[in-house]
Amino acid sequence: QVTLKESGTGILQPSQALSLTCSFSGFSLSTTGICVSWIRQPSGKGLEWLADICWDDGKGYNPSLKNRLSISKDTSNNQAFLKITSVDTADTATYYCARQGMGISFDYWGQGVMVTVSS
Amino acid sequence: DIQMTQSPSSMSVSLGDTVTITCRASQDVGIYVNWFQQKPGKSPRRMIYRATNLADGVPSRFSGSRSGSDYSLTISSLESEDVADYHCLQYDEYPNTFGAGTKLELK
């Protein structure tokens, strides 16, 4: 059974760094072709893909967030991480992680974690 | 970035209707388009993958099609449980990009 669950800082102040963890089970990020993506959604708005990390440590980033994103993984503990530096109110959103890969594109999603940036 | 222009942004529907939502890709994305359903407070659920393939457990009244750069999600004989937001996604090229979403509302 595939499950993913996000966790991270719930409330931050502008300019702080946001750290998110995606803990998953039922698959491994060491399996060829498997990736984990991060996606976010401001309340009442659409979805925005942020970044992904794959079994071979390949990484993809959304250039709209310039150099603020950093994605990493801990294969042994079945976790993927996303860090966003210098947050501002526009980063307030629900953040999701999702499984991705050859033939299994975005088939399973976590429940999401709400992040609020406020002074 | 590839733009996925999704239409309509909202639709007033009745039970039993046939509903079609479309995304137009600004560049060729081949078959790499998914459709997701999202209900309030819930995570997106994959409905269609690779443009035309029905995801596991999805009712057969849902279907996906492609005509050139236009991708469509069709719901035949709409049921109450289908009232939700729908999103398209292209994952052919980085950055992956979503359409702006379509909100189905009951008349």
Coordinates of C-alpha atoms in Angstrom, one line a residue:
Chain A
Q1 CA 0.0 0.0 0.0
V2 CA 1.5 3.3 -1.1
T3 CA 1.1 6.2 1.3
L4 CA 2.8 9.7 1.5
K5 CA 2.6 12.2 4.3
E6 CA 3.9 15.7 4.5
S7 CA 5.1 17.5 7.5
G8 CA 6.8 20.8 8.2
T9 CA 6.8 24.2 9.7
G10 CA 3.2 25.4 10.0
I11 CA 3.7 29.2 10.5
L12 CA 6.7 31.2 9.5
Q13 CA 7.7 34.8 9.3
P14 CA 8.8 36.5 6.1
S15 CA 12.4 35.9 5.2
Q16 CA 12.6 32.6 7.1
A17 CA 13.3 29.2 5.5
L18 CA 10.6 26.6 5.1
S19 CA 11.5 23.0 5.6
L20 CA 9.2 20.2 4.5
T21 CA 9.4 16.5 4.8
C22 CA 7.6 13.9 2.7
S23 CA 7.5 10.5 4.5
F24 CA 6.4 7.6 2.3
S25 CA 5.8 3.9 2.4
G26 CA 5.0 1.2 -0.2
F27 CA 7.7 2.2 -2.6
S28 CA 11.4 3.1 -2.6
L29 CA 13.3 6.1 -4.0
S30 CA 16.1 3.7 -4.8
T31 CA 13.9 1.9 -7.4
T32 CA 14.7 2.7 -11.0
G33 CA 12.3 5.2 -12.5
I34 CA 10.8 6.4 -9.2
C35 CA 10.6 10.1 -8.3
V36 CA 8.8 12.3 -5.8
S37 CA 7.4 15.7 -6.6
W38 CA 6.4 18.7 -4.5
I39 CA 3.3 20.7 -5.5
R40 CA 1.6 23.6 -3.7
Q41 CA -1.8 25.2 -3.8
P42 CA -2.7 28.6 -2.3
S43 CA -6.2 28.5 -0.7
G44 CA -8.8 28.8 -3.4
K45 CA -6.3 28.7 -6.3
G46 CA -4.7 26.3 -8.7
L47 CA -1.8 23.8 -8.3
E48 CA 1.8 24.7 -8.9
W49 CA 4.5 22.1 -9.4
L50 CA 7.7 23.0 -7.5
A51 CA 10.3 20.4 -7.8
D52 CA 11.1 16.7 -8.0
I53 CA 13.8 14.2 -7.1
C54 CA 14.4 10.8 -8.6
W55 CA 16.0 7.5 -7.8
D56 CA 19.3 8.5 -9.5
D57 CA 19.4 11.8 -7.5
G58 CA 18.3 13.7 -10.6
K59 CA 16.5 16.9 -9.6
G60 CA 14.1 19.3 -11.4
Y61 CA 13.0 22.7 -10.2
N62 CA 10.5 25.3 -11.2
P63 CA 12.5 28.3 -12.3
S64 CA 9.7 30.6 -11.2
L65 CA 11.0 30.2 -7.7
K66 CA 14.5 31.0 -9.0
N67 CA 17.1 29.7 -6.6
R68 CA 15.0 29.5 -3.5
L69 CA 14.3 25.7 -3.8
S70 CA 16.4 22.8 -2.6
I71 CA 15.2 19.2 -2.8
S72 CA 16.9 16.2 -1.3
K73 CA 16.2 12.6 -0.2
D74 CA 17.0 10.0 2.5
T75 CA 16.5 6.7 0.7
S76 CA 17.1 4.6 3.7
N77 CA 14.3 6.3 5.7
N78 CA 11.9 6.7 2.8
Q79 CA 11.8 10.5 2.9
A80 CA 12.1 13.4 0.6
F81 CA 12.7 17.0 1.6
L82 CA 12.0 20.4 0.2
K83 CA 13.5 23.6 1.5
I84 CA 12.3 27.1 0.4
T85 CA 14.4 30.0 1.5
S86 CA 13.4 33.6 2.0
V87 CA 9.7 33.0 2.2
D88 CA 7.1 35.7 1.9
T89 CA 3.3 35.8 2.1
A90 CA 3.0 34.5 -1.5
D91 CA 4.4 31.1 -0.2
T92 CA 1.3 30.6 2.0
A93 CA -0.2 27.4 0.6
T94 CA -1.0 23.8 1.2
Y95 CA 2.1 21.8 0.1
Y96 CA 1.7 18.3 -1.3
C97 CA 4.1 15.5 -2.2
A98 CA 3.3 13.0 -4.9
R99 CA 4.8 9.8 -6.3
Q100 CA 5.9 10.1 -9.9
G101 CA 7.8 7.9 -12.3
M102 CA 7.6 5.8 -15.4
G103 CA 4.0 4.8 -15.9
I104 CA 3.0 6.0 -12.4
S105 CA 2.8 9.7 -12.9
F106 CA 1.4 11.4 -9.9
D107 CA -0.7 8.4 -8.9
Y108 CA -0.5 8.8 -5.1
W109 CA -0.5 12.1 -3.2
G110 CA -0.1 13.0 0.4
Q111 CA -2.8 14.7 2.4
G112 CA -1.0 18.0 2.3
V113 CA 0.4 20.3 4.9
M114 CA -0.7 23.9 5.4
V115 CA 2.0 26.5 5.6
T116 CA 1.3 30.2 6.6
V117 CA 3.7 33.0 6.2
S118 CA 2.8 36.0 8.3
S119 CA 4.5 38.7 10.2
Chain B
D1 CA 7.3 27.2 -19.7
I2 CA 4.5 25.3 -21.4
Q3 CA 1.2 26.9 -20.7
M4 CA -1.9 24.7 -20.2
T5 CA -4.9 26.8 -21.0
Q6 CA -7.9 25.2 -19.3
S7 CA -11.5 26.0 -20.1
P8 CA -14.0 26.7 -18.8
S9 CA -12.9 28.0 -15.4
S10 CA -16.3 27.1 -14.0
M11 CA -19.3 25.3 -15.2
S12 CA -22.9 25.1 -13.9
V13 CA -24.0 21.5 -14.4
S14 CA -27.0 19.2 -13.8
L15 CA -27.0 15.6 -12.8
G16 CA -27.0 13.4 -15.9
D17 CA -25.2 16.0 -18.0
T18 CA -22.3 15.1 -20.2
V19 CA -19.5 17.5 -19.3
T20 CA -16.3 18.2 -21.2
I21 CA -13.3 20.2 -19.9
T22 CA -10.4 21.1 -22.2
C23 CA -6.8 22.0 -21.8
R24 CA -4.8 23.4 -24.7
A25 CA -1.0 23.0 -24.5
S26 CA 1.2 25.9 -25.8
Q27 CA 3.7 23.4 -27.1
D28 CA 3.7 19.7 -28.0
V29 CA 3.4 17.6 -24.9
G30 CA 2.6 14.3 -26.6
I31 CA 0.6 12.0 -24.4
Y32 CA 2.0 13.3 -21.1
V33 CA -1.2 14.9 -19.8
N34 CA -3.0 13.8 -16.6
W35 CA -6.4 14.9 -15.3
F36 CA -7.1 15.2 -11.5
Q37 CA -10.2 15.6 -9.5
Q38 CA -10.1 17.6 -6.3
K39 CA -12.8 17.9 -3.7
P40 CA -12.7 20.6 -1.0
G41 CA -10.1 20.0 1.7
K42 CA -8.8 16.9 -0.2
S43 CA -5.7 16.0 -2.2
P44 CA -6.0 15.7 -6.0
R45 CA -7.0 12.3 -7.3
R46 CA -5.6 11.1 -10.6
M47 CA -8.5 10.3 -13.0
I48 CA -6.8 10.1 -16.4
Y49 CA -3.1 9.5 -17.2
R50 CA -1.2 9.7 -20.4
A51 CA -4.1 11.6 -21.9
T52 CA -6.5 8.7 -22.4
N53 CA -5.9 6.1 -19.8
L54 CA -8.4 5.6 -17.0
A55 CA -6.7 5.4 -13.6
D56 CA -7.4 2.5 -11.2
G57 CA -10.8 2.7 -9.6
V58 CA -12.1 5.5 -11.7
P59 CA -15.6 5.1 -13.0
S60 CA -15.9 4.4 -16.7
R61 CA -18.1 7.5 -17.2
F62 CA -14.8 9.4 -17.1
S63 CA -12.7 9.5 -20.3
G64 CA -9.8 11.4 -21.7
S65 CA -9.1 12.3 -25.3
R66 CA -6.6 14.2 -27.4
S67 CA -6.8 16.2 -30.6
G68 CA -3.6 17.8 -31.5
S69 CA -2.6 20.1 -28.7
D70 CA -6.1 20.0 -27.2
Y71 CA -6.7 17.5 -24.3
S72 CA -10.2 16.9 -23.0
L73 CA -11.8 15.2 -20.0
T74 CA -15.3 14.1 -20.5
I75 CA -17.7 13.0 -17.8
S76 CA -20.8 11.1 -19.2
S77 CA -24.0 11.1 -17.2
L78 CA -22.7 13.3 -14.3
E79 CA -23.3 12.1 -10.8
S80 CA -23.4 14.1 -7.6
E81 CA -20.0 12.7 -6.5
D82 CA -18.4 14.2 -9.6
V83 CA -19.0 17.8 -8.6
A84 CA -15.5 18.9 -7.8
D85 CA -12.6 20.9 -9.2
Y86 CA -10.7 19.4 -12.1
H87 CA -7.1 20.1 -13.1
C88 CA -4.9 19.1 -16.1
L89 CA -1.2 18.7 -15.9
Q90 CA 1.5 18.3 -18.5
Y91 CA 4.6 16.4 -17.4
D92 CA 6.4 16.1 -20.7
E93 CA 8.8 19.0 -20.0
Y94 CA 10.1 20.8 -17.0
P95 CA 8.7 22.6 -15.3
N96 CA 5.6 20.5 -15.1
T97 CA 2.6 22.8 -15.4
F98 CA -1.0 22.6 -14.4
G99 CA -4.0 24.2 -16.0
A100 CA -5.8 26.9 -13.9
G101 CA -8.6 24.4 -12.9
T102 CA -12.3 24.0 -13.6
K103 CA -14.9 24.2 -10.9
L104 CA -18.1 22.2 -11.5
E105 CA -21.1 23.5 -9.6
L106 CA -24.7 22.1 -9.5
K107 CA -27.4 24.3 -11.0

